Amino acid sequence: MTQELVSLTIIMAVAAVSPIVAQLIPGKFIPQTVLLLAAGAVLGPYGFGVIEVNDAVKLLSELGMAFLFLLAGYEIDPKRLAGHQGKVGLLTWGITLGLAWLVVTFLPFFTKQGINGVATVIALTTTALGTLMPILKERNLEGTPIGDAIISYGTWGELGPILAMAILLSTRTGWQTMLVLGAFLAICLLCAMLPTKALRTGHRLYRFLTENANTSSQTLMRLTTFLLIFLVTISALFELDAVLGAFAAGFILRYIIPDGSKSLEMKLEGVGYGFLIPVFFVVSGAAINVRAVASRPALLVAFIVMLMLIRAVPVYVALSLDKRKNPLSSHHRVTVALYCTTALPIIVAVTSLAVKVGTMQSDTASTLVAAGAITVFLMPLLGSITYQVADIHPVTAVREIAHTPSDWRTIVREHAQVRALLHHQDRLKRMAETLKSLEKQEGLNGLDSRRAELVERARLEIDRQLKELGLDPQLTTQLPHNYRYPKN
């Protein structure tokens, strides 16, 4: 027990220090997740060996992964899946799966590396939506058209591989697999229908649960945790991956409370991001054999490149072909595609399963997990750069400078000013939507009225500056998505 406590103490020390270090890094371009993974690799069995991944730590790590996928499933709006962008996201993921199968099967490189199996195909089609959600919140992308597109395409990048793991990596025959999945689906439907029916009928038990949700009983939190562990246990009994049960629990929770519950969300995020999820990431990092990764640099680089070609390119093409429904600029389409190429938790799950059944060597699994960890750092960084550059319209700026080189300072300054104005306009729009929702719920108090006044003053100031730049404020309501820079 002493060694377990020592390892857990070190892990939680890393978890406590990581956000501070991430905040101190200029530009904040390294997500906390990357620091957790790196610390795990350095302090784990293949590094200094001060973190011992024993059964107790493994259990907490599994619970961390379960909470991560619970929160990922909870973020998915069922209407989004059934909507236009959700259908396009499903089709795009299907194309990604086909491309991955062709590349892994027929490209000699993967055959020589001994990873031309189904596990590698699935790993190349994933999007780490659960990992991306806190990054999107940190960078104020949640609720924007870009954030919505990332979630829509990323949902199938998370859900698709989970289902593919259950079907394609099963050791059962085809009909047995479908029978087990059908039984699991029936249990999930039952878990979703009973609370929903109680909610609609105003059942006394449901009223008791909601009335005691914020007391020492913590009824809703306890039931949510029970639902999560119950479905993860059912997954284990059915010999399915725990990821499927955890993701289903989050999806069911969103179905039961479609409008969400701020109180419950804060508690889930507190337990998840405050304790269990950092344990999962540190332990995932501890599974990386740095020496094995260093001995196979070609596989590491090739896997990241293939992720970009197989996952990012189809997403970009789909967004480009769907411009009428999703009028994003080319830079923003690149941003969405890069974020959707972030991959890690599914790679950890699928490689662990492949190693367990003997279809992949542990050194190879370490390299693929390391590649996934690099994408958590690299893809959001590249996506952030393209997002920052997009509203400056660099191509237009270069053309204008080429036409009148002597005015290059003025041109650069004006493009930078417009980018800043568009950024403020986007934030003001979100603030106005928040105020509108507050007004509908309970009316504006004095503080909210002053806040609304500040928003209106800022909007008027932006309109004035837009006019100074020769732009009509009435034509910028859809910026930056339908924006066309005026000719000088």
CSV table of C-alpha atoms in Angstrom, one decimal:
chain,number,residue,atom,x,y,z
A,1,MET,CA,0.0,0.0,0.0
A,2,THR,CA,2.9,2.4,0.7
A,3,GLN,CA,4.2,2.2,-2.8
A,4,GLU,CA,0.8,2.8,-4.2
A,5,LEU,CA,0.4,5.9,-2.1
A,6,VAL,CA,3.9,7.2,-3.1
A,7,SER,CA,3.1,6.7,-6.8
A,8,LEU,CA,-0.3,8.4,-6.4
A,9,THR,CA,1.3,11.3,-4.5
A,10,ILE,CA,3.9,11.9,-7.3
A,11,ILE,CA,1.1,11.7,-9.9
A,12,MET,CA,-1.0,14.3,-8.1
A,13,ALA,CA,2.0,16.5,-7.6
A,14,VAL,CA,2.5,16.5,-11.4
A,15,ALA,CA,-1.2,17.2,-11.9
A,16,ALA,CA,-1.1,20.2,-9.5
A,17,VAL,CA,2.1,21.7,-11.1
A,18,SER,CA,1.1,21.2,-14.8
A,19,PRO,CA,-1.5,24.0,-15.1
A,20,ILE,CA,1.0,26.4,-13.4
A,21,VAL,CA,3.8,25.5,-15.8
A,22,ALA,CA,1.4,25.7,-18.8
A,23,GLN,CA,0.4,29.2,-17.6
A,24,LEU,CA,4.0,30.4,-17.3
A,25,ILE,CA,5.0,29.2,-20.8
A,26,PRO,CA,4.9,32.3,-23.1
A,27,GLY,CA,2.0,32.0,-25.5
A,28,LYS,CA,0.4,29.1,-23.5
A,29,PHE,CA,0.9,27.0,-26.6
A,30,ILE,CA,1.5,23.7,-24.7
A,31,PRO,CA,-1.7,22.1,-23.3
A,32,GLN,CA,-1.6,20.7,-19.8
A,33,THR,CA,-2.3,17.2,-21.3
A,34,VAL,CA,1.1,17.3,-23.0
A,35,LEU,CA,2.9,18.1,-19.8
A,36,LEU,CA,1.1,15.3,-18.0
A,37,LEU,CA,2.1,12.8,-20.7
A,38,ALA,CA,5.7,14.0,-20.7
A,39,ALA,CA,6.0,13.8,-16.9
A,40,GLY,CA,4.6,10.3,-17.0
A,41,ALA,CA,7.2,9.2,-19.6
A,42,VAL,CA,10.0,10.8,-17.6
A,43,LEU,CA,9.0,9.5,-14.2
A,44,GLY,CA,7.5,6.2,-15.2
A,45,PRO,CA,9.0,2.7,-15.4
A,46,TYR,CA,10.9,3.5,-18.6
A,47,GLY,CA,12.3,6.8,-17.2
A,48,PHE,CA,13.4,7.4,-13.6
A,49,GLY,CA,11.1,4.7,-12.3
A,50,VAL,CA,9.6,6.8,-9.4
A,51,ILE,CA,6.1,6.1,-10.6
A,52,GLU,CA,5.1,2.4,-10.3
A,53,VAL,CA,2.0,1.5,-12.3
A,54,ASN,CA,0.6,-1.1,-10.0
A,55,ASP,CA,-3.0,-2.5,-9.9
A,56,ALA,CA,-4.3,0.4,-7.7
A,57,VAL,CA,-2.9,3.1,-10.0
A,58,LYS,CA,-4.1,1.2,-13.1
A,59,LEU,CA,-7.7,1.1,-11.6
A,60,LEU,CA,-7.6,4.9,-11.0
A,61,SER,CA,-6.3,5.4,-14.5
A,62,GLU,CA,-9.1,3.3,-16.0
A,63,LEU,CA,-11.6,5.4,-14.0
A,64,GLY,CA,-9.9,8.5,-15.4
A,65,MET,CA,-10.3,7.3,-18.9
A,66,ALA,CA,-14.0,6.4,-18.1
A,67,PHE,CA,-14.6,10.0,-16.9
A,68,LEU,CA,-12.8,11.4,-19.9
A,69,PHE,CA,-15.1,9.5,-22.3
A,70,LEU,CA,-18.2,10.2,-20.1
A,71,LEU,CA,-17.6,13.9,-20.5
A,72,ALA,CA,-16.9,13.5,-24.2
A,73,GLY,CA,-20.2,11.6,-24.7
A,74,TYR,CA,-22.0,14.2,-22.6
A,75,GLU,CA,-20.8,17.0,-24.8
A,76,ILE,CA,-22.5,15.4,-27.9
A,77,ASP,CA,-25.9,16.8,-28.7
A,78,PRO,CA,-28.0,14.0,-30.3
A,79,LYS,CA,-29.5,16.6,-32.6
A,80,ARG,CA,-26.1,17.4,-33.9
A,81,LEU,CA,-25.5,13.8,-34.9
A,82,ALA,CA,-28.8,13.7,-36.8
A,83,GLY,CA,-28.3,17.2,-38.3
A,84,HIS,CA,-26.6,18.0,-41.6
A,85,GLN,CA,-23.1,18.5,-40.3
A,86,GLY,CA,-23.4,15.3,-38.2
A,87,LYS,CA,-24.3,13.3,-41.3
A,88,VAL,CA,-21.4,14.8,-43.3
A,89,GLY,CA,-19.2,14.0,-40.3
A,90,LEU,CA,-20.3,10.3,-40.4
A,91,LEU,CA,-19.7,10.1,-44.2
A,92,THR,CA,-16.3,11.7,-43.8
A,93,TRP,CA,-15.3,9.3,-41.1
A,94,GLY,CA,-16.4,6.4,-43.3
A,95,ILE,CA,-14.2,7.6,-46.1
A,96,THR,CA,-11.3,8.0,-43.5
A,97,LEU,CA,-11.8,4.4,-42.5
A,98,GLY,CA,-11.6,3.2,-46.1
A,99,LEU,CA,-8.5,5.3,-46.8
A,100,ALA,CA,-6.8,4.0,-43.6
A,101,TRP,CA,-7.6,0.4,-44.6
A,102,LEU,CA,-6.1,0.9,-48.1
A,103,VAL,CA,-3.0,2.6,-46.8
A,104,VAL,CA,-2.3,0.1,-44.0
A,105,THR,CA,-3.0,-2.9,-46.2
A,106,PHE,CA,-1.2,-2.0,-49.4
A,107,LEU,CA,1.6,0.4,-48.3
A,108,PRO,CA,4.8,-1.7,-47.9
A,109,PHE,CA,6.0,0.5,-45.0
A,110,PHE,CA,3.3,-0.7,-42.6
A,111,THR,CA,3.8,-4.3,-43.6
A,112,LYS,CA,7.5,-4.1,-42.9
A,113,GLN,CA,6.8,-2.5,-39.5
A,114,GLY,CA,4.4,-5.4,-38.7
A,115,ILE,CA,1.4,-3.1,-38.1
A,116,ASN,CA,-0.8,-3.8,-41.1
A,117,GLY,CA,-3.7,-4.9,-38.8
A,118,VAL,CA,-7.1,-3.6,-37.9
A,119,ALA,CA,-5.8,-1.9,-34.7
A,120,THR,CA,-3.6,0.5,-36.8
A,121,VAL,CA,-6.5,1.2,-39.2
A,122,ILE,CA,-8.7,2.3,-36.3
A,123,ALA,CA,-5.9,4.3,-34.7
A,124,LEU,CA,-5.5,6.3,-37.9
A,125,THR,CA,-9.2,7.4,-38.0
A,126,THR,CA,-9.6,8.8,-34.5
A,127,THR,CA,-10.2,12.3,-33.0
A,128,ALA,CA,-9.6,12.8,-29.3
A,129,LEU,CA,-12.7,14.8,-28.7
A,130,GLY,CA,-12.5,14.3,-24.9
A,131,THR,CA,-9.0,15.7,-24.9
A,132,LEU,CA,-9.9,18.5,-27.2
A,133,MET,CA,-12.9,19.8,-25.2
A,134,PRO,CA,-10.8,21.5,-22.4
A,135,ILE,CA,-8.5,22.9,-25.1
A,136,LEU,CA,-11.4,24.4,-27.0
A,137,LYS,CA,-12.7,26.0,-23.8
A,138,GLU,CA,-9.3,27.4,-22.9
A,139,ARG,CA,-9.0,29.0,-26.4
A,140,ASN,CA,-12.6,30.4,-26.4
A,141,LEU,CA,-13.6,28.3,-29.4
A,142,GLU,CA,-16.5,26.6,-27.8
A,143,GLY,CA,-19.8,27.9,-29.3
A,144,THR,CA,-18.1,29.4,-32.4
A,145,PRO,CA,-18.7,28.0,-35.9
A,146,ILE,CA,-15.2,26.6,-35.8
A,147,GLY,CA,-15.7,24.9,-32.5
A,148,ASP,CA,-19.1,23.5,-33.6
A,149,ALA,CA,-17.4,22.1,-36.8
A,150,ILE,CA,-14.7,20.5,-34.7
A,151,ILE,CA,-17.2,18.9,-32.4
A,152,SER,CA,-19.4,17.7,-35.3
A,153,TYR,CA,-16.6,16.0,-37.2
A,154,GLY,CA,-14.7,15.0,-34.0
A,155,THR,CA,-17.8,13.3,-32.6
A,156,TRP,CA,-17.7,10.7,-35.3
A,157,GLY,CA,-13.9,10.6,-35.0
A,158,GLU,CA,-14.5,9.4,-31.4
A,159,LEU,CA,-17.6,7.4,-31.7
A,160,GLY,CA,-16.7,5.6,-35.0
A,161,PRO,CA,-13.4,4.1,-33.7
A,162,ILE,CA,-15.2,3.0,-30.5
A,163,LEU,CA,-17.8,1.1,-32.5
A,164,ALA,CA,-15.1,-0.2,-34.9
A,165,MET,CA,-13.1,-1.6,-31.9
A,166,ALA,CA,-16.2,-3.4,-30.6
A,167,ILE,CA,-17.0,-5.0,-34.0
A,168,LEU,CA,-13.6,-5.4,-35.7
A,169,LEU,CA,-11.4,-6.3,-32.8
A,170,SER,CA,-13.8,-8.8,-31.2
A,171,THR,CA,-12.6,-12.4,-30.9
A,172,ARG,CA,-16.2,-13.7,-31.4
A,173,THR,CA,-17.8,-14.6,-34.6
A,174,GLY,CA,-19.8,-12.0,-36.5
A,175,TRP,CA,-23.3,-13.0,-35.3
A,176,GLN,CA,-22.1,-13.4,-31.7
A,177,THR,CA,-20.6,-9.9,-31.8
A,178,MET,CA,-23.8,-8.4,-33.1
A,179,LEU,CA,-25.8,-10.3,-30.5
A,180,VAL,CA,-23.6,-8.9,-27.7
A,181,LEU,CA,-23.7,-5.4,-29.0
A,182,GLY,CA,-27.5,-5.7,-29.3
A,183,ALA,CA,-27.8,-6.8,-25.7
A,184,PHE,CA,-25.5,-3.9,-24.6
A,185,LEU,CA,-27.6,-1.5,-26.7
A,186,ALA,CA,-30.8,-2.8,-25.0
A,187,ILE,CA,-29.3,-2.2,-21.6
A,188,CYS,CA,-28.3,1.4,-22.6
A,189,LEU,CA,-31.8,2.1,-23.9
A,190,LEU,CA,-33.3,0.9,-20.6
A,191,CYS,CA,-30.9,3.1,-18.7
A,192,ALA,CA,-32.0,6.1,-20.8
A,193,MET,CA,-35.7,5.5,-20.9
A,194,LEU,CA,-36.4,4.9,-17.1
A,195,PRO,CA,-35.1,8.3,-15.9
A,196,THR,CA,-36.6,10.1,-18.9
A,197,LYS,CA,-40.0,8.6,-18.1
A,198,ALA,CA,-39.7,9.6,-14.5
A,199,LEU,CA,-38.8,13.1,-15.5
A,200,ARG,CA,-41.9,13.4,-17.8
A,201,THR,CA,-44.3,12.0,-15.2
A,202,GLY,CA,-42.9,14.0,-12.3
A,203,HIS,CA,-42.3,10.9,-10.3
A,204,ARG,CA,-41.8,11.4,-6.6
A,205,LEU,CA,-38.4,9.6,-6.6
A,206,TYR,CA,-37.2,11.9,-9.4
A,207,ARG,CA,-38.3,15.0,-7.3
A,208,PHE,CA,-36.4,13.6,-4.3
A,209,LEU,CA,-33.3,13.1,-6.4
A,210,THR,CA,-33.3,16.6,-7.8
A,211,GLU,CA,-34.2,18.2,-4.5
A,212,ASN,CA,-31.2,16.5,-2.8
A,213,ALA,CA,-28.8,17.0,-5.7
A,214,ASN,CA,-26.8,19.7,-3.9
A,215,THR,CA,-27.1,18.4,-0.3
A,216,SER,CA,-24.7,16.0,1.4
A,217,SER,CA,-26.6,13.2,-0.4
A,218,GLN,CA,-25.4,14.4,-3.8
A,219,THR,CA,-28.0,12.1,-5.4
A,220,LEU,CA,-27.5,13.0,-9.0
A,221,MET,CA,-23.8,12.8,-8.8
A,222,ARG,CA,-24.0,9.4,-7.2
A,223,LEU,CA,-26.4,8.1,-9.8
A,224,THR,CA,-24.3,9.5,-12.6
A,225,THR,CA,-21.2,7.8,-11.1
A,226,PHE,CA,-23.2,4.6,-10.7
A,227,LEU,CA,-24.4,4.7,-14.4
A,228,LEU,CA,-20.8,5.2,-15.5
A,229,ILE,CA,-19.4,2.3,-13.5
A,230,PHE,CA,-22.4,0.1,-14.2
A,231,LEU,CA,-22.0,0.4,-18.0
A,232,VAL,CA,-18.2,0.1,-17.8
A,233,THR,CA,-18.7,-3.1,-15.8
A,234,ILE,CA,-21.3,-4.4,-18.3
A,235,SER,CA,-18.7,-3.7,-21.1
A,236,ALA,CA,-16.1,-5.8,-19.2
A,237,LEU,CA,-18.6,-8.6,-18.6
A,238,PHE,CA,-19.5,-8.6,-22.3
A,239,GLU,CA,-15.7,-8.5,-23.2
A,240,LEU,CA,-16.1,-5.1,-24.8
A,241,ASP,CA,-13.7,-2.2,-24.3
A,242,ALA,CA,-14.5,0.0,-21.3
A,243,VAL,CA,-14.4,3.0,-23.6
A,244,LEU,CA,-17.7,1.9,-25.1
A,245,GLY,CA,-19.5,1.8,-21.8
A,246,ALA,CA,-18.1,5.2,-20.6
A,247,PHE,CA,-19.0,6.9,-23.9
A,248,ALA,CA,-22.5,5.4,-23.8
A,249,ALA,CA,-22.9,6.7,-20.2
A,250,GLY,CA,-22.1,10.2,-21.3
A,251,PHE,CA,-24.4,10.0,-24.2
A,252,ILE,CA,-27.3,8.7,-22.0
A,253,LEU,CA,-26.7,11.5,-19.5
A,254,ARG,CA,-27.0,14.1,-22.3
A,255,TYR,CA,-30.2,12.4,-23.5
A,256,ILE,CA,-31.7,12.5,-20.0
A,257,ILE,CA,-30.8,16.2,-19.4
A,258,PRO,CA,-30.7,17.6,-23.0
A,259,ASP,CA,-30.4,21.2,-21.7
A,260,GLY,CA,-27.5,20.3,-19.4
A,261,SER,CA,-27.1,20.9,-15.7
A,262,LYS,CA,-24.4,23.4,-14.7
A,263,SER,CA,-24.2,22.1,-11.1
A,264,LEU,CA,-23.8,18.5,-12.2
A,265,GLU,CA,-21.3,19.5,-14.9
A,266,MET,CA,-19.1,21.3,-12.4
A,267,LYS,CA,-19.1,18.3,-10.1
A,268,LEU,CA,-18.2,15.9,-12.9
A,269,GLU,CA,-15.5,18.1,-14.2
A,270,GLY,CA,-14.2,18.6,-10.6
A,271,VAL,CA,-13.9,14.9,-10.0
A,272,GLY,CA,-12.7,14.2,-13.6
A,273,TYR,CA,-10.3,17.0,-14.4
A,274,GLY,CA,-9.4,17.6,-10.7
A,275,PHE,CA,-8.4,14.0,-9.9
A,276,LEU,CA,-9.0,11.0,-12.2
A,277,ILE,CA,-8.3,12.3,-15.7
A,278,PRO,CA,-4.8,13.6,-14.8
A,279,VAL,CA,-4.0,10.2,-13.4
A,280,PHE,CA,-5.0,8.6,-16.8
A,281,PHE,CA,-2.8,10.9,-18.8
A,282,VAL,CA,0.2,10.5,-16.5
A,283,VAL,CA,-0.2,6.7,-16.5
A,284,SER,CA,-0.6,6.8,-20.3
A,285,GLY,CA,2.7,8.7,-20.5
A,286,ALA,CA,4.3,6.2,-18.2
A,287,ALA,CA,3.4,3.4,-20.7
A,288,ILE,CA,5.7,5.1,-23.4
A,289,ASN,CA,9.0,3.4,-23.7
A,290,VAL,CA,11.2,6.4,-24.7
A,291,ARG,CA,14.1,4.2,-25.8
A,292,ALA,CA,11.8,2.1,-28.0
A,293,VAL,CA,10.3,5.3,-29.6
A,294,ALA,CA,13.8,6.7,-30.2
A,295,SER,CA,14.9,3.5,-31.9
A,296,ARG,CA,12.0,3.8,-34.4
A,297,PRO,CA,11.8,7.5,-35.5
A,298,ALA,CA,10.7,6.6,-39.0
A,299,LEU,CA,7.5,4.9,-37.6
A,300,LEU,CA,6.9,7.8,-35.3
A,301,VAL,CA,7.1,10.4,-38.1
A,302,ALA,CA,5.3,8.2,-40.7
A,303,PHE,CA,2.3,7.6,-38.3
A,304,ILE,CA,1.9,11.4,-37.6
A,305,VAL,CA,2.1,12.2,-41.4
A,306,MET,CA,-0.4,9.4,-42.2
A,307,LEU,CA,-2.8,10.8,-39.5
A,308,MET,CA,-2.7,14.2,-41.2
A,309,LEU,CA,-3.2,12.7,-44.7
A,310,ILE,CA,-5.9,10.2,-43.7
A,311,ARG,CA,-7.8,12.3,-41.1
A,312,ALA,CA,-7.1,15.9,-41.8
A,313,VAL,CA,-7.4,16.0,-45.6
A,314,PRO,CA,-10.9,14.3,-45.8
A,315,VAL,CA,-12.2,16.7,-43.2
A,316,TYR,CA,-10.8,19.7,-45.1
A,317,VAL,CA,-12.3,18.4,-48.4
A,318,ALA,CA,-15.7,17.8,-46.8
A,319,LEU,CA,-15.8,21.3,-45.4
A,320,SER,CA,-14.7,22.8,-48.7
A,321,LEU,CA,-17.5,20.8,-50.6
A,322,ASP,CA,-20.0,21.9,-48.0
A,323,LYS,CA,-19.3,25.6,-48.0
A,324,ARG,CA,-22.9,26.6,-48.5
A,325,LYS,CA,-23.9,25.0,-45.2
A,326,ASN,CA,-20.5,25.7,-43.5
A,327,PRO,CA,-19.2,29.0,-44.9
A,328,LEU,CA,-15.7,28.9,-43.3
A,329,SER,CA,-12.7,30.5,-44.9
A,330,SER,CA,-9.9,28.2,-46.2
A,331,HIS,CA,-7.7,29.0,-43.1
A,332,HIS,CA,-10.6,28.1,-40.8
A,333,ARG,CA,-11.2,24.9,-42.6
A,334,VAL,CA,-7.5,24.0,-42.1
A,335,THR,CA,-7.9,24.9,-38.4
A,336,VAL,CA,-10.9,22.5,-38.1
A,337,ALA,CA,-9.0,19.7,-39.9
A,338,LEU,CA,-5.9,20.1,-37.8
A,339,TYR,CA,-7.9,20.0,-34.5
A,340,CYS,CA,-9.7,16.9,-35.7
A,341,THR,CA,-6.4,15.1,-36.2
A,342,THR,CA,-5.6,15.3,-32.5
A,343,ALA,CA,-5.5,11.7,-31.3
A,344,LEU,CA,-4.6,9.9,-28.1
A,345,PRO,CA,-7.1,8.1,-25.8
A,346,ILE,CA,-8.4,5.8,-28.5
A,347,ILE,CA,-4.8,5.0,-29.6
A,348,VAL,CA,-4.0,4.1,-26.0
A,349,ALA,CA,-7.1,1.9,-25.8
A,350,VAL,CA,-6.7,0.2,-29.2
A,351,THR,CA,-3.0,-0.5,-28.9
A,352,SER,CA,-3.5,-1.8,-25.3
A,353,LEU,CA,-6.1,-4.2,-26.7
A,354,ALA,CA,-3.8,-5.2,-29.6
A,355,VAL,CA,-0.9,-5.9,-27.3
A,356,LYS,CA,-3.1,-7.9,-25.0
A,357,VAL,CA,-4.3,-10.3,-27.8
A,358,GLY,CA,-0.8,-10.5,-29.2
A,359,THR,CA,-1.3,-8.7,-32.6
A,360,MET,CA,1.1,-5.8,-31.7
A,361,GLN,CA,4.4,-5.6,-29.9
A,362,SER,CA,4.6,-3.4,-26.9
A,363,ASP,CA,7.5,-1.3,-28.4
A,364,THR,CA,5.3,-0.6,-31.4
A,365,ALA,CA,2.4,0.3,-29.2
A,366,SER,CA,4.7,2.8,-27.3
A,367,THR,CA,5.6,4.4,-30.6
A,368,LEU,CA,2.0,4.8,-31.7
A,369,VAL,CA,1.0,6.2,-28.3
A,370,ALA,CA,4.0,8.6,-28.4
A,371,ALA,CA,2.8,9.8,-31.9
A,372,GLY,CA,-0.7,10.3,-30.4
A,373,ALA,CA,0.8,12.3,-27.6
A,374,ILE,CA,2.7,14.5,-30.1
A,375,THR,CA,-0.5,15.3,-32.0
A,376,VAL,CA,-2.1,16.6,-28.7
A,377,PHE,CA,0.7,19.2,-28.7
A,378,LEU,CA,1.2,19.7,-32.4
A,379,MET,CA,-2.2,19.8,-33.9
A,380,PRO,CA,-3.8,22.4,-31.6
A,381,LEU,CA,-0.6,24.5,-32.0
A,382,LEU,CA,-0.9,24.4,-35.8
A,383,GLY,CA,-4.6,24.9,-35.6
A,384,SER,CA,-4.1,27.9,-33.3
A,385,ILE,CA,-1.6,29.4,-35.7
A,386,THR,CA,-4.0,29.1,-38.7
A,387,TYR,CA,-6.8,30.4,-36.6
A,388,GLN,CA,-4.8,33.5,-35.7
A,389,VAL,CA,-3.6,34.1,-39.2
A,390,ALA,CA,-7.0,33.5,-40.9
A,391,ASP,CA,-8.6,36.9,-40.1
A,392,ILE,CA,-5.5,38.8,-41.2
A,393,HIS,CA,-6.1,37.6,-44.8
A,394,PRO,CA,-2.4,37.2,-45.5
A,395,VAL,CA,-2.9,36.3,-49.2
A,396,THR,CA,-4.8,39.5,-49.8
A,397,ALA,CA,-2.2,41.5,-47.9
A,398,VAL,CA,0.6,40.1,-50.0
A,399,ARG,CA,-1.2,41.0,-53.2
A,400,GLU,CA,-1.8,44.5,-51.9
A,401,ILE,CA,1.8,44.9,-50.9
A,402,ALA,CA,3.0,43.6,-54.3
A,403,HIS,CA,0.7,46.3,-55.9
A,404,THR,CA,1.9,49.2,-53.7
A,405,PRO,CA,5.1,48.2,-51.9
A,406,SER,CA,5.6,51.6,-50.4
A,407,ASP,CA,2.4,51.3,-48.3
A,408,TRP,CA,3.3,47.9,-46.8
A,409,ARG,CA,3.3,49.3,-43.2
A,410,THR,CA,-0.2,50.8,-43.6
A,411,ILE,CA,-1.5,47.6,-45.3
A,412,VAL,CA,-0.1,45.3,-42.5
A,413,ARG,CA,-1.5,47.6,-39.8
A,414,GLU,CA,-5.0,47.8,-41.3
A,415,HIS,CA,-5.1,44.0,-41.7
A,416,ALA,CA,-4.1,43.6,-38.1
A,417,GLN,CA,-6.7,46.1,-37.0
A,418,VAL,CA,-9.4,44.3,-38.9
A,419,ARG,CA,-8.4,41.0,-37.3
A,420,ALA,CA,-8.5,42.5,-33.8
A,421,LEU,CA,-11.9,44.1,-34.5
A,422,LEU,CA,-13.3,40.8,-35.8
A,423,HIS,CA,-12.1,39.0,-32.7
A,424,HIS,CA,-13.8,41.6,-30.4
A,425,GLN,CA,-17.0,41.4,-32.5
A,426,ASP,CA,-17.1,37.6,-32.1
A,427,ARG,CA,-16.6,37.9,-28.3
A,428,LEU,CA,-19.3,40.6,-28.1
A,429,LYS,CA,-21.7,38.4,-30.1
A,430,ARG,CA,-21.2,35.5,-27.6
A,431,MET,CA,-21.6,37.9,-24.6
A,432,ALA,CA,-24.9,39.2,-26.1
A,433,GLU,CA,-26.2,35.7,-26.5
A,434,THR,CA,-25.3,34.9,-22.9
A,435,LEU,CA,-27.2,38.1,-21.8
A,436,LYS,CA,-30.2,37.1,-23.9
A,437,SER,CA,-30.4,33.6,-22.3
A,438,LEU,CA,-30.0,35.2,-18.8
A,439,GLU,CA,-32.9,37.6,-19.6
A,440,LYS,CA,-35.1,34.7,-20.7
A,441,GLN,CA,-34.3,32.7,-17.5
A,442,GLU,CA,-34.6,35.2,-14.7
A,443,GLY,CA,-34.5,38.8,-15.9
A,444,LEU,CA,-31.5,41.1,-15.9
A,445,ASN,CA,-30.4,42.4,-12.5
A,446,GLY,CA,-28.4,45.7,-12.0
A,447,LEU,CA,-25.0,44.0,-12.7
A,448,ASP,CA,-26.3,42.4,-15.9
A,449,SER,CA,-27.8,45.7,-17.1
A,450,ARG,CA,-24.4,47.4,-16.7
A,451,ARG,CA,-22.8,44.6,-18.5
A,452,ALA,CA,-25.3,44.9,-21.3
A,453,GLU,CA,-24.6,48.7,-21.5
A,454,LEU,CA,-20.8,48.0,-21.7
A,455,VAL,CA,-21.5,45.6,-24.5
A,456,GLU,CA,-23.5,48.1,-26.4
A,457,ARG,CA,-20.9,50.8,-26.0
A,458,ALA,CA,-18.2,48.5,-27.2
A,459,ARG,CA,-20.3,47.6,-30.2
A,460,LEU,CA,-20.8,51.2,-31.1
A,461,GLU,CA,-17.0,51.8,-30.8
A,462,ILE,CA,-16.3,48.9,-33.1
A,463,ASP,CA,-18.8,50.2,-35.6
A,464,ARG,CA,-17.1,53.6,-35.5
A,465,GLN,CA,-13.6,52.1,-36.1
A,466,LEU,CA,-15.0,49.9,-38.9
A,467,LYS,CA,-16.3,53.0,-40.7
A,468,GLU,CA,-12.9,54.6,-40.3
A,469,LEU,CA,-11.4,51.6,-42.2
A,470,GLY,CA,-14.0,52.1,-44.9
A,471,LEU,CA,-16.1,49.1,-43.9
A,472,ASP,CA,-19.9,49.1,-43.5
A,473,PRO,CA,-20.9,47.8,-40.0
A,474,GLN,CA,-24.2,46.6,-41.5
A,475,LEU,CA,-22.3,44.2,-43.8
A,476,THR,CA,-20.1,42.6,-41.1
A,477,THR,CA,-22.6,40.7,-39.1
A,478,GLN,CA,-21.4,37.4,-40.5
A,479,LEU,CA,-17.7,38.1,-40.1
A,480,PRO,CA,-15.3,36.5,-40.3
A,481,HIS,CA,-17.1,33.7,-42.1
A,482,ASN,CA,-18.5,35.5,-45.1
A,483,TYR,CA,-16.0,38.3,-45.1
A,484,ARG,CA,-14.4,39.6,-48.3
A,485,TYR,CA,-11.7,42.1,-47.8
A,486,PRO,CA,-12.4,45.4,-49.6
A,487,LYS,CA,-10.2,46.4,-52.5
A,488,ASN,CA,-8.0,49.5,-52.0
